[in-house]
PDB file of C-alpha atoms (C1' of nucleotides) in Angstrom:
ATOM      1  CA  MET A 255      29.408  39.545   8.493  1.00 94.00           C
ATOM      2  CA  ASN A 256      27.189  39.572   5.628  1.00 97.00           C
ATOM      3  CA  ILE A 257      24.939  36.831   4.599  1.00 97.00           C
ATOM      4  CA  GLY A 258      27.338  35.285   2.092  1.00 97.00           C
ATOM      5  CA  ASP A 259      30.118  34.817   4.762  1.00 97.00           C
ATOM      6  CA  VAL A 260      27.774  33.269   7.222  1.00 97.00           C
ATOM      7  CA  ALA A 261      26.397  31.087   4.566  1.00 97.00           C
ATOM      8  CA  LYS A 262      29.766  29.773   3.850  1.00 96.00           C
ATOM      9  CA  ARG A 263      30.755  29.359   7.513  1.00 96.00           C
ATOM     10  CA  ALA A 264      27.564  27.806   8.574  1.00 96.00           C
ATOM     11  CA  GLY A 265      27.323  25.668   5.624  1.00 96.00           C
ATOM     12  CA  LEU A 266      23.865  26.893   4.681  1.00 97.00           C
ATOM     13  CA  PRO A 267      22.585  28.589   1.495  1.00 97.00           C
ATOM     14  CA  ALA A 268      21.824  32.204   1.827  1.00 98.00           C
ATOM     15  CA  LYS A 269      18.266  31.471   0.863  1.00 97.00           C
ATOM     16  CA  THR A 270      17.823  29.122   3.789  1.00 98.00           C
ATOM     17  CA  ILE A 271      19.154  31.791   6.146  1.00 98.00           C
ATOM     18  CA  ARG A 272      16.682  34.374   5.022  1.00 98.00           C
ATOM     19  CA  TYR A 273      13.932  31.903   5.457  1.00 98.00           C
ATOM     20  CA  TYR A 274      15.277  31.044   8.927  1.00 98.00           C
ATOM     21  CA  GLU A 275      14.988  34.720   9.674  1.00 97.00           C
ATOM     22  CA  ASP A 276      11.529  34.872   8.266  1.00 96.00           C
ATOM     23  CA  ILE A 277      10.278  32.222  10.578  1.00 96.00           C
ATOM     24  CA  GLY A 278      12.060  33.754  13.571  1.00 96.00           C
ATOM     25  CA  LEU A 279      14.833  31.153  14.125  1.00 97.00           C
ATOM     26  CA  VAL A 280      17.537  33.910  13.900  1.00 98.00           C
ATOM     27  CA  LYS A 281      17.315  37.699  14.280  1.00 97.00           C
ATOM     28  CA  PRO A 282      20.403  39.445  12.808  1.00 98.00           C
ATOM     29  CA  LYS A 283      20.671  43.203  13.072  1.00 97.00           C
ATOM     30  CA  ARG A 284      20.705  45.458  10.061  1.00 97.00           C
ATOM     31  CA  ASP A 285      23.243  47.743   8.641  1.00 95.00           C
ATOM     32  CA  ALA A 286      22.346  51.202   7.516  1.00 94.00           C
ATOM     33  CA  ASN A 287      22.172  50.077   3.812  1.00 94.00           C
ATOM     34  CA  GLY A 288      19.607  47.410   4.841  1.00 94.00           C
ATOM     35  CA  TYR A 289      22.148  44.404   4.711  1.00 97.00           C
ATOM     36  CA  ARG A 290      21.831  41.831   7.436  1.00 98.00           C
ATOM     37  CA  ALA A 291      24.714  42.106   9.988  1.00 98.00           C
ATOM     38  CA  PHE A 292      25.314  38.819  11.473  1.00 97.00           C
ATOM     39  CA  ALA A 293      27.111  38.612  14.927  1.00 97.00           C
ATOM     40  CA  GLU A 294      29.224  35.661  15.918  1.00 96.00           C
ATOM     41  CA  LYS A 295      26.257  34.615  18.080  1.00 96.00           C
ATOM     42  CA  ASP A 296      23.960  34.498  15.032  1.00 97.00           C
ATOM     43  CA  LEU A 297      26.608  32.329  13.267  1.00 97.00           C
ATOM     44  CA  HIS A 298      26.582  29.846  16.039  1.00 96.00           C
ATOM     45  CA  ARG A 299      22.896  29.736  15.997  1.00 97.00           C
ATOM     46  CA  LEU A 300      22.916  28.909  12.377  1.00 97.00           C
ATOM     47  CA  ALA A 301      25.539  26.244  12.661  1.00 97.00           C
ATOM     48  CA  PHE A 302      23.544  24.842  15.404  1.00 98.00           C
ATOM     49  CA  LEU A 303      20.541  24.738  13.108  1.00 98.00           C
ATOM     50  CA  ALA A 304      22.453  23.358  10.196  1.00 97.00           C
ATOM     51  CA  ARG A 305      23.603  20.520  12.433  1.00 97.00           C
ATOM     52  CA  ALA A 306      20.217  19.807  13.899  1.00 98.00           C
ATOM     53  CA  ARG A 307      18.624  19.786  10.417  1.00 98.00           C
ATOM     54  CA  ALA A 308      21.348  17.402   9.192  1.00 97.00           C
ATOM     55  CA  LEU A 309      20.309  15.107  12.148  1.00 97.00           C
ATOM     56  CA  GLY A 310      16.801  15.223  10.811  1.00 97.00           C
ATOM     57  CA  PHE A 311      15.036  17.397  13.291  1.00 98.00           C
ATOM     58  CA  SER A 312      12.027  19.165  11.932  1.00 97.00           C
ATOM     59  CA  ILE A 313      12.028  22.959  11.972  1.00 98.00           C
ATOM     60  CA  GLU A 314       9.586  22.823  14.965  1.00 97.00           C
ATOM     61  CA  GLU A 315      11.994  20.582  16.821  1.00 97.00           C
ATOM     62  CA  CYS A 316      14.773  22.885  15.984  1.00 98.00           C
ATOM     63  CA  ARG A 317      12.715  25.780  17.353  1.00 97.00           C
ATOM     64  CA  LYS A 318      12.321  23.806  20.640  1.00 97.00           C
ATOM     65  CA  LEU A 319      15.996  22.904  20.739  1.00 97.00           C
ATOM     66  CA  ILE A 320      17.051  26.412  20.191  1.00 97.00           C
ATOM     67  CA  SER A 321      14.863  27.641  22.998  1.00 97.00           C
ATOM     68  CA  LEU A 322      16.308  25.205  25.231  1.00 97.00           C
ATOM     69  CA  TYR A 323      19.717  26.127  23.937  1.00 96.00           C
ATOM     70  CA  ASP A 324      18.960  29.718  24.930  1.00 96.00           C
ATOM     71  CA  ASP A 325      17.583  28.787  28.374  1.00 96.00           C
ATOM     72  CA  GLU A 326      20.284  28.741  30.951  1.00 94.00           C
ATOM     73  CA  ASN A 327      17.974  27.104  33.263  1.00 96.00           C
ATOM     74  CA  ARG A 328      16.918  24.271  30.941  1.00 96.00           C
ATOM     75  CA  ALA A 329      16.759  20.616  32.170  1.00 97.00           C
ATOM     76  CA  SER A 330      18.841  18.285  30.016  1.00 97.00           C
ATOM     77  CA  ALA A 331      15.805  15.852  30.399  1.00 97.00           C
ATOM     78  CA  ASP A 332      13.891  18.317  28.156  1.00 97.00           C
ATOM     79  CA  VAL A 333      16.493  18.130  25.445  1.00 97.00           C
ATOM     80  CA  LYS A 334      16.786  14.461  25.790  1.00 97.00           C
ATOM     81  CA  GLU A 335      12.999  14.035  25.331  1.00 97.00           C
ATOM     82  CA  VAL A 336      13.069  15.932  22.107  1.00 97.00           C
ATOM     83  CA  ALA A 337      15.997  13.783  20.801  1.00 98.00           C
ATOM     84  CA  GLU A 338      14.266  10.566  21.900  1.00 97.00           C
ATOM     85  CA  GLY A 339      11.202  11.543  20.200  1.00 97.00           C
ATOM     86  CA  HIS A 340      12.976  12.145  16.971  1.00 97.00           C
ATOM     87  CA  LEU A 341      14.927   8.938  17.438  1.00 97.00           C
ATOM     88  CA  THR A 342      11.658   7.067  17.671  1.00 96.00           C
ATOM     89  CA  GLN A 343      10.449   8.703  14.477  1.00 96.00           C
ATOM     90  CA  ILE A 344      13.664   7.816  12.662  1.00 97.00           C
ATOM     91  CA  ASP A 345      13.272   4.123  13.821  1.00 97.00           C
ATOM     92  CA  ALA A 346       9.730   4.144  12.487  1.00 96.00           C
ATOM     93  CA  LYS A 347      10.793   5.537   9.155  1.00 97.00           C
ATOM     94  CA  ILE A 348      13.718   2.967   8.790  1.00 98.00           C
ATOM     95  CA  ALA A 349      11.364   0.145   9.668  1.00 97.00           C
ATOM     96  CA  GLN A 350       8.891   1.306   7.094  1.00 97.00           C
ATOM     97  CA  LEU A 351      11.592   1.698   4.467  1.00 98.00           C
ATOM     98  CA  GLN A 352      13.074  -1.678   5.240  1.00 98.00           C
ATOM     99  CA  GLU A 353       9.754  -3.297   4.743  1.00 97.00           C
ATOM    100  CA  MET A 354       9.270  -1.575   1.481  1.00 97.00           C
ATOM    101  CA  ARG A 355      12.815  -2.556   0.505  1.00 98.00           C
ATOM    102  CA  ALA A 356      12.256  -6.201   1.297  1.00 98.00           C
ATOM    103  CA  THR A 357       8.989  -6.475  -0.783  1.00 97.00           C
ATOM    104  CA  LEU A 358      10.571  -4.559  -3.571  1.00 97.00           C
ATOM    105  CA  ALA A 359      13.733  -6.488  -3.607  1.00 98.00           C
ATOM    106  CA  GLU A 360      11.811  -9.771  -3.854  1.00 97.00           C
ATOM    107  CA  LEU A 361       9.740  -8.512  -6.588  1.00 97.00           C
ATOM    108  CA  VAL A 362      12.920  -7.328  -8.459  1.00 97.00           C
ATOM    109  CA  ARG A 363      14.543 -10.758  -7.869  1.00 97.00           C
ATOM    110  CA  CYS A 364      11.514 -12.532  -9.457  1.00 96.00           C
ATOM    111  CA  CYS A 365      11.433 -10.366 -12.520  1.00 96.00           C
ATOM    112  CA  HIS A 366      13.409 -11.800 -15.388  1.00 94.00           C
ATOM    113  CA  GLY A 367      13.871  -8.342 -16.834  1.00 93.00           C
ATOM    114  CA  ASP A 368      13.996  -9.348 -20.610  1.00 94.00           C
ATOM    115  CA  ASP A 369      11.888  -8.111 -23.474  1.00 95.00           C
ATOM    116  CA  ARG A 370       8.835 -10.228 -22.721  1.00 95.00           C
ATOM    117  CA  PRO A 371       5.797  -8.400 -21.206  1.00 95.00           C
ATOM    118  CA  ASP A 372       5.254 -11.002 -18.479  1.00 94.00           C
ATOM    119  CA  CYS A 373       6.318  -9.293 -15.240  1.00 96.00           C
ATOM    120  CA  PRO A 374       5.776 -10.299 -11.621  1.00 96.00           C
ATOM    121  CA  ILE A 375       6.254  -6.804 -10.413  1.00 97.00           C
ATOM    122  CA  LEU A 376       3.213  -5.570 -12.331  1.00 96.00           C
ATOM    123  CA  ALA A 377       1.383  -8.713 -11.343  1.00 95.00           C
ATOM    124  CA  ASP A 378       1.863  -7.954  -7.739  1.00 95.00           C
ATOM    125  CA  LEU A 379       0.939  -4.292  -8.070  1.00 95.00           C
ATOM    126  CA  ASP A 380      -2.216  -5.341  -9.951  1.00 91.00           C
ATOM    127  CA  GLY A 381      -3.365  -8.264  -8.099  1.00 80.00           C
ATOM    128  CA  SER A 382      -3.443  -7.129  -4.529  1.00 68.00           C
ATOM    129  CA  GLY A 383      -5.407  -4.728  -2.423  1.00 66.00           C
ATOM    130  CA  VAL A 384      -8.858  -4.604  -4.006  1.00 75.00           C
ATOM    131  CA  GLN A 385     -11.459  -5.031  -1.442  1.00 74.00           C
ATOM    132  CA  ALA A 386     -14.553  -6.870  -2.520  1.00 76.00           C
ATOM    133  CA  ALA A 387     -17.708  -4.924  -2.608  1.00 74.00           C
ATOM    134  CA  SER A 388     -19.689  -5.635   0.450  1.00 64.00           C
TER     135      SER A 388
ATOM    136  CA  MET B   7     -19.569   3.026  -8.596  1.00 95.00           C
ATOM    137  CA  ASN B   8     -19.316   6.405  -6.833  1.00 97.00           C
ATOM    138  CA  ILE B   9     -16.130   7.696  -5.439  1.00 98.00           C
ATOM    139  CA  GLY B  10     -16.968   6.713  -1.828  1.00 97.00           C
ATOM    140  CA  ASP B  11     -17.138   2.938  -2.901  1.00 97.00           C
ATOM    141  CA  VAL B  12     -13.917   3.004  -4.871  1.00 97.00           C
ATOM    142  CA  ALA B  13     -12.247   4.876  -2.150  1.00 97.00           C
ATOM    143  CA  LYS B  14     -13.125   2.118   0.307  1.00 96.00           C
ATOM    144  CA  ARG B  15     -12.308  -0.673  -2.049  1.00 96.00           C
ATOM    145  CA  ALA B  16      -9.058   0.759  -3.283  1.00 96.00           C
ATOM    146  CA  GLY B  17      -8.065   1.952   0.148  1.00 96.00           C
ATOM    147  CA  LEU B  18      -7.578   5.455  -0.906  1.00 97.00           C
ATOM    148  CA  PRO B  19      -9.272   8.747   0.351  1.00 97.00           C
ATOM    149  CA  ALA B  20     -11.724  10.284  -1.947  1.00 98.00           C
ATOM    150  CA  LYS B  21      -9.563  13.388  -2.026  1.00 97.00           C
ATOM    151  CA  THR B  22      -6.651  11.525  -3.318  1.00 98.00           C
ATOM    152  CA  ILE B  23      -8.743   9.872  -6.138  1.00 98.00           C
ATOM    153  CA  ARG B  24      -9.851  13.178  -7.340  1.00 98.00           C
ATOM    154  CA  TYR B  25      -6.289  14.372  -7.253  1.00 98.00           C
ATOM    155  CA  TYR B  26      -5.240  11.398  -9.182  1.00 98.00           C
ATOM    156  CA  GLU B  27      -7.904  12.265 -11.788  1.00 98.00           C
ATOM    157  CA  ASP B  28      -6.611  15.843 -11.958  1.00 96.00           C
ATOM    158  CA  ILE B  29      -3.122  14.712 -12.760  1.00 96.00           C
ATOM    159  CA  GLY B  30      -4.300  12.287 -15.255  1.00 96.00           C
ATOM    160  CA  LEU B  31      -3.580   9.065 -13.516  1.00 97.00           C
ATOM    161  CA  VAL B  32      -7.221   7.843 -13.873  1.00 98.00           C
ATOM    162  CA  LYS B  33     -10.051   8.982 -16.159  1.00 98.00           C
ATOM    163  CA  PRO B  34     -13.471   7.914 -14.825  1.00 98.00           C
ATOM    164  CA  LYS B  35     -16.515   8.577 -16.847  1.00 98.00           C
ATOM    165  CA  ARG B  36     -19.233  10.830 -15.517  1.00 97.00           C
ATOM    166  CA  ASP B  37     -22.839  10.090 -14.824  1.00 96.00           C
ATOM    167  CA  ALA B  38     -25.492  12.601 -15.928  1.00 96.00           C
ATOM    168  CA  ASN B  39     -25.553  14.302 -12.555  1.00 96.00           C
ATOM    169  CA  GLY B  40     -21.788  14.918 -12.680  1.00 96.00           C
ATOM    170  CA  TYR B  41     -20.840  12.219 -10.417  1.00 98.00           C
ATOM    171  CA  ARG B  42     -17.754  10.239 -11.310  1.00 98.00           C
ATOM    172  CA  ALA B  43     -18.780   6.792 -12.463  1.00 98.00           C
ATOM    173  CA  PHE B  44     -15.999   4.244 -11.775  1.00 98.00           C
ATOM    174  CA  ALA B  45     -15.576   1.161 -13.730  1.00 97.00           C
ATOM    175  CA  GLU B  46     -13.994  -2.011 -12.397  1.00 96.00           C
ATOM    176  CA  LYS B  47     -11.034  -1.162 -14.526  1.00 96.00           C
ATOM    177  CA  ASP B  48     -10.709   2.194 -12.829  1.00 97.00           C
ATOM    178  CA  LEU B  49     -10.921   0.497  -9.506  1.00 97.00           C
ATOM    179  CA  HIS B  50      -8.101  -1.795 -10.417  1.00 96.00           C
ATOM    180  CA  ARG B  51      -5.977   1.237 -11.540  1.00 97.00           C
ATOM    181  CA  LEU B  52      -6.504   2.879  -8.320  1.00 97.00           C
ATOM    182  CA  ALA B  53      -5.574  -0.236  -6.267  1.00 97.00           C
ATOM    183  CA  PHE B  54      -2.445  -0.543  -8.454  1.00 97.00           C
ATOM    184  CA  LEU B  55      -1.674   3.029  -7.673  1.00 98.00           C
ATOM    185  CA  ALA B  56      -2.435   2.542  -3.919  1.00 97.00           C
ATOM    186  CA  ARG B  57      -0.054  -0.399  -3.791  1.00 97.00           C
ATOM    187  CA  ALA B  58       2.681   1.246  -5.798  1.00 97.00           C
ATOM    188  CA  ARG B  59       2.542   4.433  -3.589  1.00 97.00           C
ATOM    189  CA  ALA B  60       2.595   2.105  -0.573  1.00 97.00           C
ATOM    190  CA  LEU B  61       5.905   0.711  -1.890  1.00 97.00           C
ATOM    191  CA  GLY B  62       7.230   4.276  -2.048  1.00 97.00           C
ATOM    192  CA  PHE B  63       7.053   4.907  -5.670  1.00 98.00           C
ATOM    193  CA  SER B  64       6.754   8.624  -6.549  1.00 97.00           C
ATOM    194  CA  ILE B  65       3.804   9.919  -8.709  1.00 97.00           C
ATOM    195  CA  GLU B  66       6.006  10.091 -11.682  1.00 97.00           C
ATOM    196  CA  GLU B  67       7.240   6.615 -11.136  1.00 97.00           C
ATOM    197  CA  CYS B  68       3.558   5.487 -10.726  1.00 98.00           C
ATOM    198  CA  ARG B  69       2.906   7.204 -14.120  1.00 97.00           C
ATOM    199  CA  LYS B  70       5.585   5.238 -15.789  1.00 97.00           C
ATOM    200  CA  LEU B  71       4.429   1.971 -14.182  1.00 97.00           C
ATOM    201  CA  ILE B  72       0.807   2.556 -15.185  1.00 97.00           C
ATOM    202  CA  SER B  73       1.907   3.246 -18.708  1.00 97.00           C
ATOM    203  CA  LEU B  74       3.855   0.017 -18.715  1.00 97.00           C
ATOM    204  CA  TYR B  75       0.921  -1.762 -17.096  1.00 96.00           C
ATOM    205  CA  ASP B  76      -1.260  -0.496 -19.988  1.00 96.00           C
ATOM    206  CA  ASP B  77       1.193  -1.450 -22.676  1.00 96.00           C
ATOM    207  CA  GLU B  78       0.691  -5.097 -23.795  1.00 94.00           C
ATOM    208  CA  ASN B  79       3.964  -4.980 -25.591  1.00 95.00           C
ATOM    209  CA  ARG B  80       6.061  -3.756 -22.590  1.00 96.00           C
ATOM    210  CA  ALA B  81       9.445  -5.368 -21.776  1.00 97.00           C
ATOM    211  CA  SER B  82       9.646  -6.662 -18.345  1.00 97.00           C
ATOM    212  CA  ALA B  83      12.991  -5.165 -18.356  1.00 97.00           C
ATOM    213  CA  ASP B  84      11.529  -1.593 -18.406  1.00 97.00           C
ATOM    214  CA  VAL B  85       9.479  -2.351 -15.340  1.00 97.00           C
ATOM    215  CA  LYS B  86      12.446  -3.918 -13.574  1.00 97.00           C
ATOM    216  CA  GLU B  87      14.459  -0.825 -14.220  1.00 97.00           C
ATOM    217  CA  VAL B  88      11.996   1.496 -12.619  1.00 97.00           C
ATOM    218  CA  ALA B  89      11.807  -0.891  -9.584  1.00 98.00           C
ATOM    219  CA  GLU B  90      15.611  -1.123  -9.315  1.00 97.00           C
ATOM    220  CA  GLY B  91      15.901   2.705  -9.504  1.00 96.00           C
ATOM    221  CA  HIS B  92      13.491   3.090  -6.769  1.00 97.00           C
ATOM    222  CA  LEU B  93      15.288   0.281  -4.802  1.00 97.00           C
ATOM    223  CA  THR B  94      18.557   2.213  -4.996  1.00 96.00           C
ATOM    224  CA  GLN B  95      16.880   5.308  -3.654  1.00 96.00           C
ATOM    225  CA  ILE B  96      15.375   3.461  -0.768  1.00 97.00           C
ATOM    226  CA  ASP B  97      18.770   2.057   0.106  1.00 97.00           C
ATOM    227  CA  ALA B  98      20.294   5.522   0.008  1.00 96.00           C
ATOM    228  CA  LYS B  99      17.596   6.858   2.257  1.00 97.00           C
ATOM    229  CA  ILE B 100      17.902   3.964   4.762  1.00 98.00           C
ATOM    230  CA  ALA B 101      21.633   4.487   4.922  1.00 97.00           C
ATOM    231  CA  GLN B 102      21.221   8.058   5.564  1.00 97.00           C
ATOM    232  CA  LEU B 103      18.688   7.521   8.248  1.00 98.00           C
ATOM    233  CA  GLN B 104      20.848   4.920   9.851  1.00 98.00           C
ATOM    234  CA  GLU B 105      23.769   7.399  10.006  1.00 97.00           C
ATOM    235  CA  MET B 106      21.460   9.932  11.794  1.00 97.00           C
ATOM    236  CA  ARG B 107      20.220   7.291  14.012  1.00 98.00           C
ATOM    237  CA  ALA B 108      23.725   6.228  15.100  1.00 98.00           C
ATOM    238  CA  THR B 109      24.705   9.733  15.901  1.00 97.00           C
ATOM    239  CA  LEU B 110      21.596  10.589  17.662  1.00 97.00           C
ATOM    240  CA  ALA B 111      21.595   7.488  19.676  1.00 98.00           C
ATOM    241  CA  GLU B 112      24.995   8.024  20.916  1.00 97.00           C
ATOM    242  CA  LEU B 113      24.048  11.558  21.920  1.00 97.00           C
ATOM    243  CA  VAL B 114      20.972  10.539  23.750  1.00 97.00           C
ATOM    244  CA  ARG B 115      22.994   7.705  25.430  1.00 97.00           C
ATOM    245  CA  CYS B 116      25.383  10.384  26.816  1.00 96.00           C
ATOM    246  CA  CYS B 117      22.672  12.694  28.173  1.00 96.00           C
ATOM    247  CA  HIS B 118      21.814  12.193  31.779  1.00 94.00           C
ATOM    248  CA  GLY B 119      18.364  13.455  31.135  1.00 93.00           C
ATOM    249  CA  ASP B 120      17.944  15.097  34.604  1.00 93.00           C
ATOM    250  CA  ASP B 121      17.141  18.628  35.725  1.00 95.00           C
ATOM    251  CA  ARG B 122      20.522  20.122  35.175  1.00 95.00           C
ATOM    252  CA  PRO B 123      21.280  22.223  32.185  1.00 95.00           C
ATOM    253  CA  ASP B 124      24.461  20.534  31.172  1.00 95.00           C
ATOM    254  CA  CYS B 125      23.676  18.540  28.086  1.00 96.00           C
ATOM    255  CA  PRO B 126      25.986  16.873  25.600  1.00 96.00           C
ATOM    256  CA  ILE B 127      23.271  16.948  22.932  1.00 97.00           C
ATOM    257  CA  LEU B 128      23.219  20.706  22.828  1.00 96.00           C
ATOM    258  CA  ALA B 129      27.006  20.675  23.144  1.00 95.00           C
ATOM    259  CA  ASP B 130      27.331  18.613  20.075  1.00 94.00           C
ATOM    260  CA  LEU B 131      24.914  20.681  18.035  1.00 95.00           C
ATOM    261  CA  ASP B 132      26.639  23.892  19.290  1.00 90.00           C
ATOM    262  CA  GLY B 133      30.210  22.917  18.969  1.00 80.00           C
ATOM    263  CA  SER B 134      30.412  21.450  15.559  1.00 67.00           C
ATOM    264  CA  GLY B 135      30.233  22.816  12.115  1.00 64.00           C
ATOM    265  CA  VAL B 136      31.332  26.410  12.305  1.00 74.00           C
ATOM    266  CA  GLN B 137      33.924  27.123   9.713  1.00 72.00           C
ATOM    267  CA  ALA B 138      36.692  29.491  10.657  1.00 74.00           C
ATOM    268  CA  ALA B 139      36.627  32.847   8.595  1.00 72.00           C
ATOM    269  CA  SER B 140      39.430  32.647   6.009  1.00 63.00           C
TER     270      SER B 140
ATOM    271  C1'  DC C 201     -40.491  18.601   3.330  1.00 73.21           C
ATOM    272  C1'  DT C 202     -36.674  18.055   5.496  1.00 73.21           C
ATOM    273  C1'  DT C 203     -32.652  15.928   7.041  1.00 73.21           C
ATOM    274  C1'  DG C 204     -28.451  13.910   6.294  1.00 73.21           C
ATOM    275  C1'  DA C 205     -25.242  11.604   3.655  1.00 73.21           C
ATOM    276  C1'  DC C 206     -23.434  11.843  -0.385  1.00 73.21           C
ATOM    277  C1'  DC C 207     -21.227  14.209  -4.427  1.00 73.21           C
ATOM    278  C1'  DT C 208     -19.221  18.609  -7.014  1.00 73.21           C
ATOM    279  C1'  DT C 209     -15.676  22.508  -7.783  1.00 73.21           C
ATOM    280  C1'  DC C 210     -12.386  25.628  -6.048  1.00 73.21           C
ATOM    281  C1'  DC C 211      -9.130  27.693  -2.979  1.00 73.21           C
ATOM    282  C1'  DA C 212      -5.856  27.663   0.798  1.00 73.21           C
ATOM    283  C1'  DG C 213      -2.333  25.457   3.313  1.00 73.21           C
ATOM    284  C1'  DC C 214       1.180  22.186   4.686  1.00 73.21           C
ATOM    285  C1'  DT C 215       7.276  21.297   4.785  1.00 73.21           C
ATOM    286  C1'  DA C 216      11.483  23.558   3.947  1.00 73.21           C
ATOM    287  C1'  DC C 217      13.039  25.582   1.090  1.00 73.21           C
ATOM    288  C1'  DG C 218      14.866  26.891  -4.330  1.00 73.21           C
ATOM    289  C1'  DG C 219      14.505  29.794  -8.664  1.00 73.21           C
ATOM    290  C1'  DG C 220      14.117  33.948 -10.601  1.00 73.21           C
ATOM    291  C1'  DA C 221      12.732  38.839 -11.362  1.00 73.21           C
ATOM    292  C1'  DA C 222      13.578  43.517 -10.258  1.00 73.21           C
ATOM    293  C1'  DC C 223      16.115  46.427  -7.961  1.00 73.21           C
ATOM    294  C1'  DC C 224      19.869  48.517  -4.656  1.00 73.21           C
ATOM    295  C1'  DC C 225      24.931  48.867  -3.036  1.00 73.21           C
ATOM    296  C1'  DC C 226      29.776  48.914  -3.283  1.00 73.21           C
ATOM    297  C1'  DT C 227      34.322  48.345  -5.137  1.00 73.21           C
ATOM    298  C1'  DA C 228      37.812  48.444  -8.856  1.00 73.21           C
ATOM    299  C1'  DA C 229      39.287  49.337 -13.341  1.00 73.21           C
ATOM    300  C1'  DG C 230      39.401  52.036 -17.475  1.00 73.21           C
TER     301       DG C 230
ATOM    302  C1'  DC D 190      32.905  59.421 -14.561  1.00 73.21           C
ATOM    303  C1'  DT D 191      31.247  55.506 -15.987  1.00 73.21           C
ATOM    304  C1'  DT D 192      30.984  50.867 -16.219  1.00 73.21           C
ATOM    305  C1'  DA D 193      31.118  46.082 -14.875  1.00 73.21           C
ATOM    306  C1'  DG D 194      31.005  42.763 -11.589  1.00 73.21           C
ATOM    307  C1'  DG D 195      29.624  40.725  -7.666  1.00 73.21           C
ATOM    308  C1'  DG D 196      27.529  41.421  -3.446  1.00 73.21           C
ATOM    309  C1'  DG D 197      22.949  42.398  -1.212  1.00 73.21           C
ATOM    310  C1'  DT D 198      17.437  43.251  -0.738  1.00 73.21           C
ATOM    311  C1'  DT D 199      12.281  41.991  -1.435  1.00 73.21           C
ATOM    312  C1'  DC D 200       8.681  39.519  -3.417  1.00 73.21           C
ATOM    313  C1'  DC D 201       6.256  35.909  -5.642  1.00 73.21           C
ATOM    314  C1'  DC D 202       5.830  31.369  -7.718  1.00 73.21           C
ATOM    315  C1'  DG D 203       6.816  26.414  -7.678  1.00 73.21           C
ATOM    316  C1'  DT D 204       7.963  21.887  -5.696  1.00 73.21           C
ATOM    317  C1'  DA D 205       5.206  16.732  -3.802  1.00 73.21           C
ATOM    318  C1'  DG D 206       1.330  14.792  -2.559  1.00 73.21           C
ATOM    319  C1'  DC D 207      -2.013  15.455  -0.747  1.00 73.21           C
ATOM    320  C1'  DT D 208      -5.612  17.545   3.197  1.00 73.21           C
ATOM    321  C1'  DG D 209      -9.165  20.714   4.950  1.00 73.21           C
ATOM    322  C1'  DG D 210     -12.867  23.614   4.292  1.00 73.21           C
ATOM    323  C1'  DA D 211     -16.341  26.522   1.966  1.00 73.21           C
ATOM    324  C1'  DA D 212     -20.279  26.848  -1.023  1.00 73.21           C
ATOM    325  C1'  DG D 213     -23.365  24.320  -3.357  1.00 73.21           C
ATOM    326  C1'  DG D 214     -25.958  20.248  -6.102  1.00 73.21           C
ATOM    327  C1'  DT D 215     -28.059  15.402  -5.533  1.00 73.21           C
ATOM    328  C1'  DC D 216     -30.355  11.658  -3.677  1.00 73.21           C
ATOM    329  C1'  DA D 217     -32.897   8.308  -0.586  1.00 73.21           C
ATOM    330  C1'  DA D 218     -35.302   7.826   3.745  1.00 73.21           C
ATOM    331  C1'  DG D 219     -38.654   9.137   7.128  1.00 73.21           C
TER     332       DG D 219
END
DNA sequence: CTTGACCTTCCAGCTACGGGAACCCCTAAG
DNA sequence: CTTAGGGGTTCCCGTAGCTGGAAGGTCAAG
């Protein structure tokens, strides 16, 4: 398979696949003409990566997951640990966004949004957060 | 005020403040010795930026907000538009994260997490998403 | 005079790619 | 045979928003 075919089937841009090779996530053979020759196994790896990335795992986490995937003697506990760590990160991110969202929604709610300059959003951004000189 | 003082009072690293000057968000005067000399007005600008960034506004959005902040004849509608746009983005991000979270939590729940290699997380990542050759 | 804490500029690197140039390869059609 | 097109290849730059570090100037205290 050439890179275009795997790109379609794994659902990843060709550029991304080349990048993954660069950073050692996948190691396709080469044809005589220099083209990458992907085996079915490589395709599976890439699909694995695509899905892991879609779940928000970082490249480094993917690297860890792939190495566990490759390891016949892995402990599922190790996989679970990576996933739980990521889950914790996601929860933190969600919490942070929800806090932003709450503040922002309140500010938006208070702004009349007409042609007058008076604006509680700017007032909030301006007023807060300046520490007095000590 | 030197950069260290404003850094403390605005709650931003000195590096960040220099960067903001680089990209034209703030324009402090200079002392004879080349040190940046921040006025109270600059401090307010930086605190404004710090707060806007904390609410997740991008630098470009901050630029827009600052220009409205500077404009005595602004319409609050313009501010509200920026804020609402950002709110929409945040909501999209939250939705995406929650979807990841749901999938991931289910996978974690299904994984026994012991020393055996059998793992539904890896099975899920592996199994899905490979398009058949057409 | 020296020490240490400031300040300055500049350059490199981070994440996870995307865009584009310059070039090679292969097939089909005229 | 040539040409056109649609693959592929490498390489380098750019993104966002900083952060770290090097090499050096400045200033106040001891």
